[in-house]
Each structure stands twice: as structure tokens, then as C-alpha cells.
Short mmCIF file of C-alpha atoms and ligand atoms in Angstrom, two decimals:
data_model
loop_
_atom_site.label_atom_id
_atom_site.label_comp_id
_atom_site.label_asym_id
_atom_site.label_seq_id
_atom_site.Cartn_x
_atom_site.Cartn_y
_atom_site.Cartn_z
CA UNK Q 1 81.68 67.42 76.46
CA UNK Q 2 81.75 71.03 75.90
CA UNK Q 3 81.45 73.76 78.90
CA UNK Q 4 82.23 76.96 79.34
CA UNK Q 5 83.66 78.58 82.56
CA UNK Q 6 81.49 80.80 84.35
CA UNK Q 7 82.07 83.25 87.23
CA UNK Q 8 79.87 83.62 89.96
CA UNK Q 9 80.71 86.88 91.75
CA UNK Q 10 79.48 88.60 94.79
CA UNK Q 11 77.10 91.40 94.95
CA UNK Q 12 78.79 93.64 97.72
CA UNK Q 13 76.71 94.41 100.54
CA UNK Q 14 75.06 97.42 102.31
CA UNK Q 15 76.88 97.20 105.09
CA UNK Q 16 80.63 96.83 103.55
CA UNK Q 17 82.76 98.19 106.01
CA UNK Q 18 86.82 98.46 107.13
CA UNK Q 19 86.98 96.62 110.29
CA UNK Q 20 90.11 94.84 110.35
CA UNK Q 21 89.20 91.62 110.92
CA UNK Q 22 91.68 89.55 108.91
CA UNK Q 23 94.99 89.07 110.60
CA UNK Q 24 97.83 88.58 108.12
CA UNK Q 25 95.20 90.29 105.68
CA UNK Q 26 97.48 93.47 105.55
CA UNK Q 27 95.08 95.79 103.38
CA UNK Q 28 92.69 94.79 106.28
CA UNK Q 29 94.99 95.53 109.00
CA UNK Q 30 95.84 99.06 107.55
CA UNK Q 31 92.49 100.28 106.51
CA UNK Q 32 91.06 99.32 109.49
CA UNK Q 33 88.38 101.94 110.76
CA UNK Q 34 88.30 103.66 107.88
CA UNK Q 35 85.14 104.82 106.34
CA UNK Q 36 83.58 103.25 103.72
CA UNK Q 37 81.56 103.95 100.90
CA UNK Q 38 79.12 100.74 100.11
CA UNK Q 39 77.22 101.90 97.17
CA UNK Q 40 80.63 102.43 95.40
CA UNK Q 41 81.86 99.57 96.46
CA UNK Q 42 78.77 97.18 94.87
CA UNK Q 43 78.84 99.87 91.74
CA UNK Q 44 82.26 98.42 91.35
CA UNK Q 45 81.33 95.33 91.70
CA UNK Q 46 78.71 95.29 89.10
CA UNK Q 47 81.02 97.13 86.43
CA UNK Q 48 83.44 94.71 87.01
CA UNK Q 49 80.27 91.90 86.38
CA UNK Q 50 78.81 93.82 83.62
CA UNK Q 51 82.63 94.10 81.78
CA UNK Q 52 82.58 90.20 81.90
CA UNK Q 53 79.02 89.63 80.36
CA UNK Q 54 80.43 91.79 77.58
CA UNK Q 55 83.51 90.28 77.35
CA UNK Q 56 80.97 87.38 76.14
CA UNK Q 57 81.67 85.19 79.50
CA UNK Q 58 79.18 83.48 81.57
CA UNK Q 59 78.91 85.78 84.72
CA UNK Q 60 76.60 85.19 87.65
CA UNK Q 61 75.98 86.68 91.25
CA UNK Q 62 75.77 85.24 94.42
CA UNK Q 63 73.61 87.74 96.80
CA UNK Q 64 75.21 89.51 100.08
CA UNK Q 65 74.15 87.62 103.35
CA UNK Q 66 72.34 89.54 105.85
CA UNK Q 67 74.26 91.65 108.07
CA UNK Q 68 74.34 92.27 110.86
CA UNK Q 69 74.13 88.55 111.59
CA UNK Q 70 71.33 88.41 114.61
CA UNK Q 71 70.86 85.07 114.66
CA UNK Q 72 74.54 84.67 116.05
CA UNK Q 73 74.22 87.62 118.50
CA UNK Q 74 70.97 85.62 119.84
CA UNK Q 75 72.77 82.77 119.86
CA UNK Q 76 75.51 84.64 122.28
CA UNK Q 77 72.80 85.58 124.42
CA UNK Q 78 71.56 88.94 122.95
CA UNK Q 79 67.34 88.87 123.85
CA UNK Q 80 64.77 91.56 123.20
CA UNK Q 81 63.87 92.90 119.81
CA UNK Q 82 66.53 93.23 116.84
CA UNK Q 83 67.16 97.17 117.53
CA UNK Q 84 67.30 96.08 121.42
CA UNK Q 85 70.23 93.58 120.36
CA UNK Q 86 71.99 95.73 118.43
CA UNK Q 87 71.90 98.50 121.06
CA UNK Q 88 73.16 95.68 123.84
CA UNK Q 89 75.77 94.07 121.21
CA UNK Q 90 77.34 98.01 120.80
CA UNK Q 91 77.50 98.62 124.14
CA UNK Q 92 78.51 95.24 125.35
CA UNK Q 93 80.79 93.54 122.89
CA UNK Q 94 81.46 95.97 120.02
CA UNK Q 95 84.51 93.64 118.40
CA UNK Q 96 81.62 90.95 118.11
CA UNK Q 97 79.00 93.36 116.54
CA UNK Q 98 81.53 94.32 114.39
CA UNK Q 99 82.56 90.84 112.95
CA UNK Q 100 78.80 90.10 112.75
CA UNK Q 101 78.21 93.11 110.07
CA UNK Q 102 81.20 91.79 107.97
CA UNK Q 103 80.56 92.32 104.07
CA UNK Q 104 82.82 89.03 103.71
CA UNK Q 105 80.75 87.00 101.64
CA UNK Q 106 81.28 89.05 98.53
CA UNK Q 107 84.88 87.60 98.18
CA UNK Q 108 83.15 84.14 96.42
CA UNK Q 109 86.10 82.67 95.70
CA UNK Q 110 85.96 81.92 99.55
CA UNK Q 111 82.59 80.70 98.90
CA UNK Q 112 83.07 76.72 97.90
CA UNK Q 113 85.37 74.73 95.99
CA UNK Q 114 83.38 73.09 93.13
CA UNK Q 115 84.45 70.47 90.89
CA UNK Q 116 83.27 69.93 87.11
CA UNK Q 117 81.03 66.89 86.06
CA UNK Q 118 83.77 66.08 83.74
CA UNK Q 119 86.25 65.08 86.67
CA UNK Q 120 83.84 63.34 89.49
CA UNK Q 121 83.23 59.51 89.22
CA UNK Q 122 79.85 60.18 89.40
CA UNK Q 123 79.17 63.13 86.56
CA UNK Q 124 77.80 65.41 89.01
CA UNK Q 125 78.96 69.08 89.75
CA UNK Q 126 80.66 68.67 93.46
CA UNK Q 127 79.93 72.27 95.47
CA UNK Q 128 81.41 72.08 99.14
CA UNK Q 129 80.60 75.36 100.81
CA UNK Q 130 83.80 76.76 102.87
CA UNK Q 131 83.89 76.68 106.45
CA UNK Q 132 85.98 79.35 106.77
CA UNK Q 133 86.82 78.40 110.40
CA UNK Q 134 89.97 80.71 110.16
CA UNK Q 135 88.01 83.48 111.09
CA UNK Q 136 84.60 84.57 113.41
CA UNK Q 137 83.64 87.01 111.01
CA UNK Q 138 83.76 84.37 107.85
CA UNK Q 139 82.70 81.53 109.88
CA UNK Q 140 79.20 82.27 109.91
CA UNK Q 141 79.17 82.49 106.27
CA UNK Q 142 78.51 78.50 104.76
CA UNK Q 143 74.87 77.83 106.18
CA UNK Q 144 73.68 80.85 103.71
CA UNK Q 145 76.18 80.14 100.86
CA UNK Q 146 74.86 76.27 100.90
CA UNK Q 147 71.37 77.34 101.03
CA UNK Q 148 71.97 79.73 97.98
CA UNK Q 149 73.75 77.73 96.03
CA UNK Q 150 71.27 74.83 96.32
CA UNK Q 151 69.08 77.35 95.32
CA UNK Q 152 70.89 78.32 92.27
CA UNK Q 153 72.49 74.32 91.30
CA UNK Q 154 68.68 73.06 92.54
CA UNK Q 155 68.69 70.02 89.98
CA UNK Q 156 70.11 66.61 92.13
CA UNK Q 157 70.41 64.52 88.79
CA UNK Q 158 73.05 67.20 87.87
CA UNK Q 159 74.44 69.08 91.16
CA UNK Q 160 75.57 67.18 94.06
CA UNK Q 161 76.13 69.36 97.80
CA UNK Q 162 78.31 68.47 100.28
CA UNK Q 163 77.97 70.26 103.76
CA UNK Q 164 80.62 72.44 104.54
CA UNK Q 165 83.31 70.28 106.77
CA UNK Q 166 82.59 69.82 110.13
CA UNK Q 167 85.22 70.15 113.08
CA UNK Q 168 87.47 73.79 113.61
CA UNK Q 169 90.99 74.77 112.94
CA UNK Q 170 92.30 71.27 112.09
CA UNK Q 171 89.41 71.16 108.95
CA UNK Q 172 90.18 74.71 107.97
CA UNK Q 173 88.79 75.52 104.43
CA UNK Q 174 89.13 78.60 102.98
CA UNK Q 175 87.23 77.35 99.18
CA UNK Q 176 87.97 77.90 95.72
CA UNK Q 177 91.15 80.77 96.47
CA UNK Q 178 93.58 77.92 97.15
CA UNK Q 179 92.48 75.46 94.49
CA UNK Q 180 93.12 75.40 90.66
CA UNK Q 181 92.13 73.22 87.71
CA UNK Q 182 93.96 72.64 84.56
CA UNK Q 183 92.59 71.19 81.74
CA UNK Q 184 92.49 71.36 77.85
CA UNK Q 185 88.85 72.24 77.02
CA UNK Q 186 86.85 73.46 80.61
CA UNK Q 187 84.71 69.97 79.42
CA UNK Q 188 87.89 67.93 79.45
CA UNK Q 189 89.10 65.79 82.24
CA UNK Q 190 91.45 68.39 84.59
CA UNK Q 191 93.99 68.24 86.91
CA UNK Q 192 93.54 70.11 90.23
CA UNK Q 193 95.82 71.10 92.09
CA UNK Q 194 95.11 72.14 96.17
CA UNK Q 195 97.47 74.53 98.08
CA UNK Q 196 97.46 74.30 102.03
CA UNK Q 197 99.21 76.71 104.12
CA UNK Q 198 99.49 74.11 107.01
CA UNK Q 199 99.24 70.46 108.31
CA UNK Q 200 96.94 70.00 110.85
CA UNK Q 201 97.51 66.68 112.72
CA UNK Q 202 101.58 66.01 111.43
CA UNK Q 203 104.55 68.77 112.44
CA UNK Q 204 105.68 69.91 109.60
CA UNK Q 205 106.78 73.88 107.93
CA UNK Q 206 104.30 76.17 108.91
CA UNK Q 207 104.26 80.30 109.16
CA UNK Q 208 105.01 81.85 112.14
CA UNK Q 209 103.64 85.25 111.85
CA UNK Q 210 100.05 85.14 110.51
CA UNK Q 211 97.53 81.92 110.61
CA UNK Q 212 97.90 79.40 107.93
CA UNK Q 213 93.75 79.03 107.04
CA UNK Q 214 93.93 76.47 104.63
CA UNK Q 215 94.66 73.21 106.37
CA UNK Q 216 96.42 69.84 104.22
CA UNK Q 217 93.25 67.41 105.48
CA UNK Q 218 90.64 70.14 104.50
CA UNK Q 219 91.99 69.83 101.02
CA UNK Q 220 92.15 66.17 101.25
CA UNK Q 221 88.63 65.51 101.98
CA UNK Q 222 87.41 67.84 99.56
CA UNK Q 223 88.94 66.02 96.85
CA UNK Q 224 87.41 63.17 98.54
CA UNK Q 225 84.02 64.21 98.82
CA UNK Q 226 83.98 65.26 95.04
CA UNK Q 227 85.00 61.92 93.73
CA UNK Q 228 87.75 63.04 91.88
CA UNK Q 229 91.00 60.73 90.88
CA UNK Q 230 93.36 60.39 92.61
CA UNK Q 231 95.85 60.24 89.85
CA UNK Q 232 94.33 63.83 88.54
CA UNK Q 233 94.99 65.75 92.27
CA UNK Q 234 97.82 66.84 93.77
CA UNK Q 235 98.50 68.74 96.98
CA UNK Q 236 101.25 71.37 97.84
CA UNK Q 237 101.72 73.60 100.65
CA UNK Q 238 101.60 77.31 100.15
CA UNK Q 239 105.58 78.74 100.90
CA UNK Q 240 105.01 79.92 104.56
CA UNK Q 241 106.95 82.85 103.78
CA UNK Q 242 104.43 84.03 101.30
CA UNK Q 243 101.99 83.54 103.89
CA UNK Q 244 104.18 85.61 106.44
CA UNK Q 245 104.71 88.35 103.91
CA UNK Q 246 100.72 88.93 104.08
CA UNK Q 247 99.59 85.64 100.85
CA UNK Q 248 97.02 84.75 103.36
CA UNK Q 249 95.71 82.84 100.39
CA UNK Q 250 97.57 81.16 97.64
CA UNK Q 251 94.98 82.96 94.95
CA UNK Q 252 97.01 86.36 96.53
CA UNK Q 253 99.93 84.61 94.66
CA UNK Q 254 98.98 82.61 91.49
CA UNK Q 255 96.40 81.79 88.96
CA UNK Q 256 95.44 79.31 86.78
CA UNK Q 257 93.60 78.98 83.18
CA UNK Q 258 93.30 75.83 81.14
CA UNK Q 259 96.96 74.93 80.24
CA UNK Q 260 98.16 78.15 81.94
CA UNK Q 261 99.73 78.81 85.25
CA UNK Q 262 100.58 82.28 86.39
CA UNK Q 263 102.47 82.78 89.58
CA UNK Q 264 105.29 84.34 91.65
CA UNK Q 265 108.35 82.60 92.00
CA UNK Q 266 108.14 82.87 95.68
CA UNK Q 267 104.37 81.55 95.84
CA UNK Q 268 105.95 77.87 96.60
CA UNK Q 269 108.84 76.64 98.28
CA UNK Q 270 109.75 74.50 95.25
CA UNK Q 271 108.60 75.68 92.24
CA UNK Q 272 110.49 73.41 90.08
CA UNK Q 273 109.46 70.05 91.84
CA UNK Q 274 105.69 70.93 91.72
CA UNK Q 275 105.54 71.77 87.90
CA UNK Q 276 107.12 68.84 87.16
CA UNK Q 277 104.85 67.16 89.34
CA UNK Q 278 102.22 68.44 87.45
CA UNK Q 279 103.36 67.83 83.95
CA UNK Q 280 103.94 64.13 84.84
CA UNK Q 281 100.35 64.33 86.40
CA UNK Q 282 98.91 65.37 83.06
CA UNK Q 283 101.34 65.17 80.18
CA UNK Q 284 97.99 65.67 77.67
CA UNK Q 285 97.24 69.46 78.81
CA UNK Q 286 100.53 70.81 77.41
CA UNK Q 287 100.49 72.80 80.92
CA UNK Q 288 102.78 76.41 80.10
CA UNK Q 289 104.14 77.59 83.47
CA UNK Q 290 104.81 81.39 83.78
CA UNK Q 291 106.70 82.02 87.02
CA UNK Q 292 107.64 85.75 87.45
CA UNK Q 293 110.89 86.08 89.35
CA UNK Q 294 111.76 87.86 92.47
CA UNK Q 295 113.98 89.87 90.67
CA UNK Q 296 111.58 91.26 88.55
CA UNK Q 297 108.20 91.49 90.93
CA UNK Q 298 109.55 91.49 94.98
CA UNK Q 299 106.77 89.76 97.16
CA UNK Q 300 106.08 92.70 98.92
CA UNK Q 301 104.80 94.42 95.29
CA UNK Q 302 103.08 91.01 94.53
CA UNK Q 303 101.07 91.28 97.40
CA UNK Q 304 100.75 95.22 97.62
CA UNK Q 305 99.76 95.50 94.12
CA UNK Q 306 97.41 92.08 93.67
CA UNK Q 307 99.18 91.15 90.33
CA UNK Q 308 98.37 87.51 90.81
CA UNK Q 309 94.76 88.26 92.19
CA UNK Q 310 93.79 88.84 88.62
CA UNK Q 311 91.30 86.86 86.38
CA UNK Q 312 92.94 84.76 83.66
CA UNK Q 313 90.46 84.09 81.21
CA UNK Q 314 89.74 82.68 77.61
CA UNK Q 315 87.96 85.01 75.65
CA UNK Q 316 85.40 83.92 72.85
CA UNK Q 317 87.02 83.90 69.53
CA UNK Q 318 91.06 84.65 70.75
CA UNK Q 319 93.40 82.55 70.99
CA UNK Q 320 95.23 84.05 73.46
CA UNK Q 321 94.37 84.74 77.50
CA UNK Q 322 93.30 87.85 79.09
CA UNK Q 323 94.22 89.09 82.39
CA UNK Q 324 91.66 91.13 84.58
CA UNK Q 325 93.59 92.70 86.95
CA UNK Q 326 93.46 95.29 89.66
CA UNK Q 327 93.88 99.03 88.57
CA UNK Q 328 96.58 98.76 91.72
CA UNK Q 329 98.57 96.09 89.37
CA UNK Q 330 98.94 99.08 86.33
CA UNK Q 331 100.37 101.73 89.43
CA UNK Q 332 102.89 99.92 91.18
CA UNK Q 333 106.10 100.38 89.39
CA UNK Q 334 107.44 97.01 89.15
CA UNK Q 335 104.55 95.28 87.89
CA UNK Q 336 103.64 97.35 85.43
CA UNK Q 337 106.60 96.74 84.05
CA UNK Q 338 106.45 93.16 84.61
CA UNK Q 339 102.82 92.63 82.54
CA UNK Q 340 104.26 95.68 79.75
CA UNK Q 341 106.86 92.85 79.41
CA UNK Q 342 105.16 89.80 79.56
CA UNK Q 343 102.29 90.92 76.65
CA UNK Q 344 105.40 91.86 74.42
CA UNK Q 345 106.94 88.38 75.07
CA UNK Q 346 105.33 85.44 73.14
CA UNK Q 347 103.52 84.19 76.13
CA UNK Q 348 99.85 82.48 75.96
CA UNK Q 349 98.59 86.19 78.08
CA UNK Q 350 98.13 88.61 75.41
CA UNK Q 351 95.90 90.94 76.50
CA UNK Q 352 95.49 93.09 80.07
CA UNK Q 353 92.39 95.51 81.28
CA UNK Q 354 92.19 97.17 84.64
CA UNK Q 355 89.85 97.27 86.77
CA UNK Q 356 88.69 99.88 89.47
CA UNK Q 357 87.80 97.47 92.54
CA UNK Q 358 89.27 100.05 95.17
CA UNK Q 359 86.86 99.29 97.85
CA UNK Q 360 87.02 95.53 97.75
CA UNK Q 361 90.79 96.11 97.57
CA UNK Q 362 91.20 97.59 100.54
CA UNK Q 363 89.79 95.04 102.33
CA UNK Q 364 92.03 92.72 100.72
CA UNK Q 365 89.99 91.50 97.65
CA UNK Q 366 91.23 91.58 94.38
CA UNK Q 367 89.34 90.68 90.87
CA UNK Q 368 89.60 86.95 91.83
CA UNK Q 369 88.77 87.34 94.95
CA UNK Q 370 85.16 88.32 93.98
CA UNK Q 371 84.30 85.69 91.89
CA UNK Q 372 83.76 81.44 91.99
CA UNK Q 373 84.46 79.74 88.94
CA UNK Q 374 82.03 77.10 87.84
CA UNK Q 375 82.82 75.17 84.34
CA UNK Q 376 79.11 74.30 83.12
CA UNK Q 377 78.34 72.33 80.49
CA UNK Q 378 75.23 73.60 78.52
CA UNK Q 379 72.54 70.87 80.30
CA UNK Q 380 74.11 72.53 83.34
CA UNK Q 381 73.61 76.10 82.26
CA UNK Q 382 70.22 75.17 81.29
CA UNK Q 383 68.86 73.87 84.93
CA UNK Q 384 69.98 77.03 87.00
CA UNK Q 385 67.53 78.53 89.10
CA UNK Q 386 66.80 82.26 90.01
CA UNK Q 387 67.74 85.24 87.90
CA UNK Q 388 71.43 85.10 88.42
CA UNK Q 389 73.25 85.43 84.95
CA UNK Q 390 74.21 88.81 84.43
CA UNK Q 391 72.86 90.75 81.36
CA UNK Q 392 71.72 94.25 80.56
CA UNK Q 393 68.41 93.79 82.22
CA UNK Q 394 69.50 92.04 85.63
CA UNK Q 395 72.49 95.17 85.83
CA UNK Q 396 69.99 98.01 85.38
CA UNK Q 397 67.92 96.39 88.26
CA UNK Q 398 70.74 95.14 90.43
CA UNK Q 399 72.24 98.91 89.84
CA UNK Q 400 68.70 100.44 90.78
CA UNK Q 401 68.62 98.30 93.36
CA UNK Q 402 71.70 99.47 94.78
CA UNK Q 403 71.27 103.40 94.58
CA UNK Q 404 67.82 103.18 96.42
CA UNK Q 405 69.12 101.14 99.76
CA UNK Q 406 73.05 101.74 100.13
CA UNK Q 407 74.63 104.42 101.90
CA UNK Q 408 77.55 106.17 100.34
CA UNK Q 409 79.30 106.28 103.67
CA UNK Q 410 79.64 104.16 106.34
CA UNK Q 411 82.18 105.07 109.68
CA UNK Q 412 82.53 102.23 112.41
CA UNK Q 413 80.26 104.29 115.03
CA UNK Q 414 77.73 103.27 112.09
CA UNK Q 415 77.62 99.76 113.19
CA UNK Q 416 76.01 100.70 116.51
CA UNK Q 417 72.90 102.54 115.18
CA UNK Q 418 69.55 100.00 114.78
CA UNK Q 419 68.72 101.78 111.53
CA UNK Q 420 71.55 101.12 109.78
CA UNK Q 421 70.72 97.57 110.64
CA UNK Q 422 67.22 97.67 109.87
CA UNK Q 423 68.16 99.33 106.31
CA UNK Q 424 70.49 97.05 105.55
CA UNK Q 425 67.95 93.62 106.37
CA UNK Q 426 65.35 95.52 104.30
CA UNK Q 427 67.79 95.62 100.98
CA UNK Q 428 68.58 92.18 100.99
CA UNK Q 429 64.69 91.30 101.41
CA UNK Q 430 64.01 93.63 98.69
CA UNK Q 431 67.07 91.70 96.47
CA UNK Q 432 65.28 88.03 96.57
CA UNK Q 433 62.94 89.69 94.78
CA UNK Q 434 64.77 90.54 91.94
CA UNK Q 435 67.52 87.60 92.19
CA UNK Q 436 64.14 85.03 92.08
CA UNK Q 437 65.87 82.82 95.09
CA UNK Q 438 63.22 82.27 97.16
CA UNK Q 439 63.42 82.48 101.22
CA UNK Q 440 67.05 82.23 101.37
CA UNK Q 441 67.92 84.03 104.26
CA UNK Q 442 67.18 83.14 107.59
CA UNK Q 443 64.50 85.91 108.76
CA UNK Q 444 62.67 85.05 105.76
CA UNK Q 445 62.25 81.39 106.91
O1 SUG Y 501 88.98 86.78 104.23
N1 SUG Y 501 88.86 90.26 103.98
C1 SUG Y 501 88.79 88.98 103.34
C2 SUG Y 501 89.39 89.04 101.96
C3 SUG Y 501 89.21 87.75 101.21
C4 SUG Y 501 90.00 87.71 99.93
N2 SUG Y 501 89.80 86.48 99.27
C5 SUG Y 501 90.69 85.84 98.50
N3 SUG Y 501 91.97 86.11 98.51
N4 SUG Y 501 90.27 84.87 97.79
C6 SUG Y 501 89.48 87.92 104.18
O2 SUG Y 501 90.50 88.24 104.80
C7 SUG Y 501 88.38 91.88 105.76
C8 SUG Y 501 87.14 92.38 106.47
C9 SUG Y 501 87.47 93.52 107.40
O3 SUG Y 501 88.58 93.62 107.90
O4 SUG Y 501 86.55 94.34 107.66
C10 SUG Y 501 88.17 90.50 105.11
O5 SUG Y 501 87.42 89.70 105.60
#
């Protein structure tokens, strides 16, 4: 079956903001309290959605949730009219305000982990929202993401939902940012491969500095729940190290495309073992490993500079892959050198473009952070709802959109002011309108 891979990113919202919420995040930790500038931010965004359109990929958005989340501050025992609850919330408890007006969802690689029709015994698109139990801020994130994805994969026949898993810690999913697919074709069969940062329920290597999110029996009942085989999975933990060093996700580490697999030598403790793993696993998809040595790119420049956060993609027409990276990748000394190298070399990545993502960034979020891949075949395609696929039109609006409601600077004594709030609500209302979701969000229901 033929399919293409699309990218679903997310819109930034109105209220993206540097609160250093994320520990073991480090670009979170250090920009904390910083002010930000939203409408550059979600100009960036777009660009960087607009660039892929006419690249000639399939690229779609997934709307900002409301912020700040009042439903949760009701449900901690905020009463009295939204600007009253704000008000109460900034006096009160400003660290919960503050997680509650979180920009998070744009990062949509945290938003599910999906699995093609072409690898689930029943030929249905699996979508599992994340819990993102790891942390507050994120956790109130799945109820939207399921209720705009349904919206978006609407057709049953085609799209099957999963809730997001129940329980806390011990069920910790984090989505799509520690889980890759290899395959030939996007419409062949694929291997995937899930990276946990921890065990849950068995002692066993684990960080010690910063919170492993992504737990081994998360992983394990994804795969379940999206019927895959179990001869085409395979599960490896994350090197806690990496995870110490601030690779709070693997995707901070490595990347996959089709055959290809792009990551730092560091990214597991065994490198060796698991690609040979995985070429036993699938000996048909002529996998090509390309692991970049600590001699060449330290950890500490991985992670600073987001070289593996990057997009590896298959362009229409070229036989060789593309990396979107982070303009970040291009300045930091040693990886610059690294990808100057590796496009010289005879590798399957022959081409590099940078992109300017510098408010995302410092938040922690990279190029692949921002998007959720979804192969489609074209019957797939063909039954998504709302206006969602990115093309001039839906960027000139989308842009419009964004001038007339954001605010080009945002400070955290922001967060406390009921306008801001009020502003903010009003945008997204005014976005359903143009994405053609429907009642989405909560205070529309
Ligand atoms: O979950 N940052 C996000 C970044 C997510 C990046 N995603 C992937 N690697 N796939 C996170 O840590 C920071 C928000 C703040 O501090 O204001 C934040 O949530």
C-alpha cells in the first residue's frame, strides 16, 4: 500500500511563556523567567510548517489548548468568575497558575504515539494520546489532544483511539519522542522500536539526577493496544547518562527515517547490541545505522545544540534524506563540523536546512519536537476532518490569525493579569473557526 508520512505540528500558543517547568529540561531550567515573545514564537512555527508544505510534504497542525487551564484551577478549588480565579490562583498558588498557562502542547511529538494501518492486526491507524504524567504542567494535556485528534482521524472504519493510559508515574508516557519506525516504503510493514528511560515495577539502571518520564510498561502496552507484532517491536532503555546529561527524551538524542537511523553514540548504553537487534528484527529494510561518536559530537553539544532533534525526511523526487535541523545545530562548533562532514561522506543524508525555532528552543523544543508523524495512506488522507493541511491559504489565515490576538511580549508577572487570560481564551475560540474542528475545547462544550 502506498502512504506518505505526514507531520502534524503544533500551532504555538498565545500564552507561550519561560517558566521552568521541566526538570532535567536544561533550556527550561536556564531560561526560566525570561520574557517571551509569543507571536514570534507561532511565526516560527508556521515558517517552519509552511517550509515543509513546500518542501512537497504532507504537513498538518494540531491547535494550542486553552491556557490558562481553568477547569483544573476549579477543580483545585478556585470559585467565582474566571478573572476572580485567576486573581485568587496569582495570589494564592502562583507555581500552579503558572503550570496551568503552559504553551506545552505545541511540542506534538509529545502528543500520541500512532501506529500505521500497515503494522496493526486490525488495518486501523492506532493514536494513543500521551499521558504525560511526568509533569503537572503536561499532564493536563491528553483529554484535549484525544478530543482533537478524534476530531481530525473522525472516520472509525479507518482510525482507531485508545485513551491515554490510566494510572501515574509507573504508566509514564511521554508519546511519539521516544518511539521510531523503520520501514522500506512508509506503506510497508515497519519495525518500531520504543525507548524507556526507566522500569517501573522491576529494579533495574535508572538516572539519578533528573526523572526518567518514559516508563518500560508504558511502552509495552502501547504496542499492545495498537496490535502490532510482536516479532516487529523491540524495547530498549534510553542510556541513563544521556538522561542525566539533560536527553530528557530519547528524540533529544536520535532519529529515525525509513531504513535510516541517526543518533549519538552515547544515546544507548549498547549501541552495538541494539542494531543488531534490529537488523535481525527486520533483515528486509536494509536498516543503515549512523552513530556519531563522542569524539566527534560530546553529549553536552548534542544536547546544547539539538543536532539529533532534527527532522529526517524523504523528499519527493531525491533519493537521498534531508535533515531539518535547528539553526543552534549550524552555530555550535562541533556539530557543524560533524553534519559539513557527514553530507561530504557517502551517507543516505545528503542535504541540511536550518531552521530559526529560537523560541520553542529555549524551552527545550527542537524541529522534532514540534511535530507528530502520521504515515497515511491516500484513503486515509482522504477522510481527515477540519482544515488542518497546511497550504498557502490556511498560512495566510493562521498568520493573520496570529498578528491580531498574540502579544509580542510576555514577562511572568503577565500570568497574573485576567486580561491576558481572557485574550488568550478568545484566540483559540476565534482559531476553531478557521481550523473547522468544531467545539473542541472545553468552554466551548
Ligand atoms: O516537556 N518543555 C517541554 C519540551 C518538550 C520537548 N519535546 C520533545 N523532546 N519531544 C518539556 O519539557 C518547558 C515549559 C516551561 O518551562 O515553561 C517544557 O514543557
Amino acid at each position: 500500500m502506498s502512504a506518505v508520512e505526514a507531520n502534524f505540528d503544533g500551532l504555538i500558543g498565545p500564552t507561550h511563556n519561560y517558566a521552568g517547568l521541566s526538570p532535567g529540561n536544561i533550556a527550561s531550567a536556564d531560561n526560566a523567567l525570561q520574557v517571551s515573545n509569543p507571536k514570534e514564537a507561532a511565526l516560527q512555527g508556521l515558517a517552519k510548517m509552511k517550509r515543509l508544505a513546500d518542501l512537497g510534504l504532507v504537513q498538518g497542525v494540531l491547535p494550542p489548548h486553552p491556557r490558562p487551564h481553568l477547569p483544573t484551577l476549579r477543580a483545585l478549588g478556585f470559585t467565582g468568575s474566571d478573572r476572580e480565579i485567576i486573581t485568587a490562583a496569582a495570589n494564592q498558588a502562583p507555581a500552579v497558575l503558572r503550570n496551568l498557562y503552559a504553551a506545552s502542547p505545541m511540542w506534538t511529538a509529545n502528543a500520541a504515539t500512532i501506529a500505521p494501518s500497515a503494522d496493526s492486526a486490525d488495518r486501523r491507524l492506532h493514536i494513543t494520546p500521551a499521558n504525560l504524567a511526568a509533569m503537572f504542567h503536561r499532564s493536563i494535556e491528553p483529554e484535549t489532544t484525544g478530543r482533537v485528534l478524534k476530531a481530525i482521524f473522525a472516520d472509525e472504519k479507518l482510525f482507531a483511539h485508545h485513551r491515554a493510559l490510566p494510572g501515574g508515574a509507573q504508566f509514564g508516557d511521554e508519546g511519539a519522542a521516544n518511539h521510531n519506525r523503520f520501514c522500506g516504503d512508509y506503506g510497508d510493514p515497519g519495525l518500531h522500536l520504543y525507548v524507556y528511560g526507566r522500569k517501573a515495577f522491576d529494579k533495574g539502571a535508572a538516572p539519578k539526577k533528573f526523572p526518567a518520564r518514559q516508563t518500560f510498561e508504558a511502552s509495552a502496552a502501547i504496542a499492545r493496544l495498537h496490535q502490532l507484532e510482536q516479532s516487529r517491536v523491540h524495547f530498549v532503555q534510553q542510556n541513563p547518562k544521556a538522561i542525566d546529561a539533560g536527553a530528557f527524551h530519547n528524540d533529544v538524542l536520535a532519529v529515525a527515517n525509513k531504513n535510516v537511523f541517526f543518533y549519538h553514540q552515547e544515546a544507548f548504553e549498547d549501541p552495538a547490541a541494539l542494531t543488531k537487534t534490529l537488523q535481525d528484527k527486520a533483515p528486509n529494510i536494509g536498516l543503515h545505522f549512523i552513530e556519531v561518536p563522542k569524539a566527534a559530537v560530546s553529549l553536552e553539544d548534542a544536547i546544547k545544540s539539538y543536532l539529533f532533534n532534527s527532522q529526517l525526511i524523504s523528499l519527493p523526487g531525491s533519493d537521498k534524506m534531508t535533515l531539518i535541523l535547528p539553526r543552534e545545530a549550524g552555530e555550535t562548533a562541533s556539530t557543524n563540523a560533524y553534519l559539513e562532514s557527514l553530507i561530504s561522506s557517502n551517507q543516505p543524508i545528503g542535504g541540511l536546512e536550518f531552521l530559526e525555532l529560537r523560541q520553542s528552543m529555549r524551552n527545550g523544543g527542537g524541529p522534532a519536537c514540534l511535530r507528530l508523524r502520521v504515515v497515511l495512506t491516500g484513503e486515509e488522507r482522504a477522510a481527515l476532518g477540519g482544515n488542518v493541511i497546511m497550504d498557502d491559504r490556511l498560512y495566510r489565515d493562521l498568520t493573520a490569525w496570529v498578528e491580531k490576538h498574540y502579544r509580542d511580549k510576555v514577562t511572568p508577572e503577565d500570568l497574573a493579569d485576567p486580561d491576558f487570560a481572557g485574550e488568550s481564551l478568545a484566540a483559540l475560540d476565534a482559531l476553531t473557526g478557521i481550523l473547522k474542528l468544531g467545539p473542541v475545547f472545553e468552554f466551548q462544550r
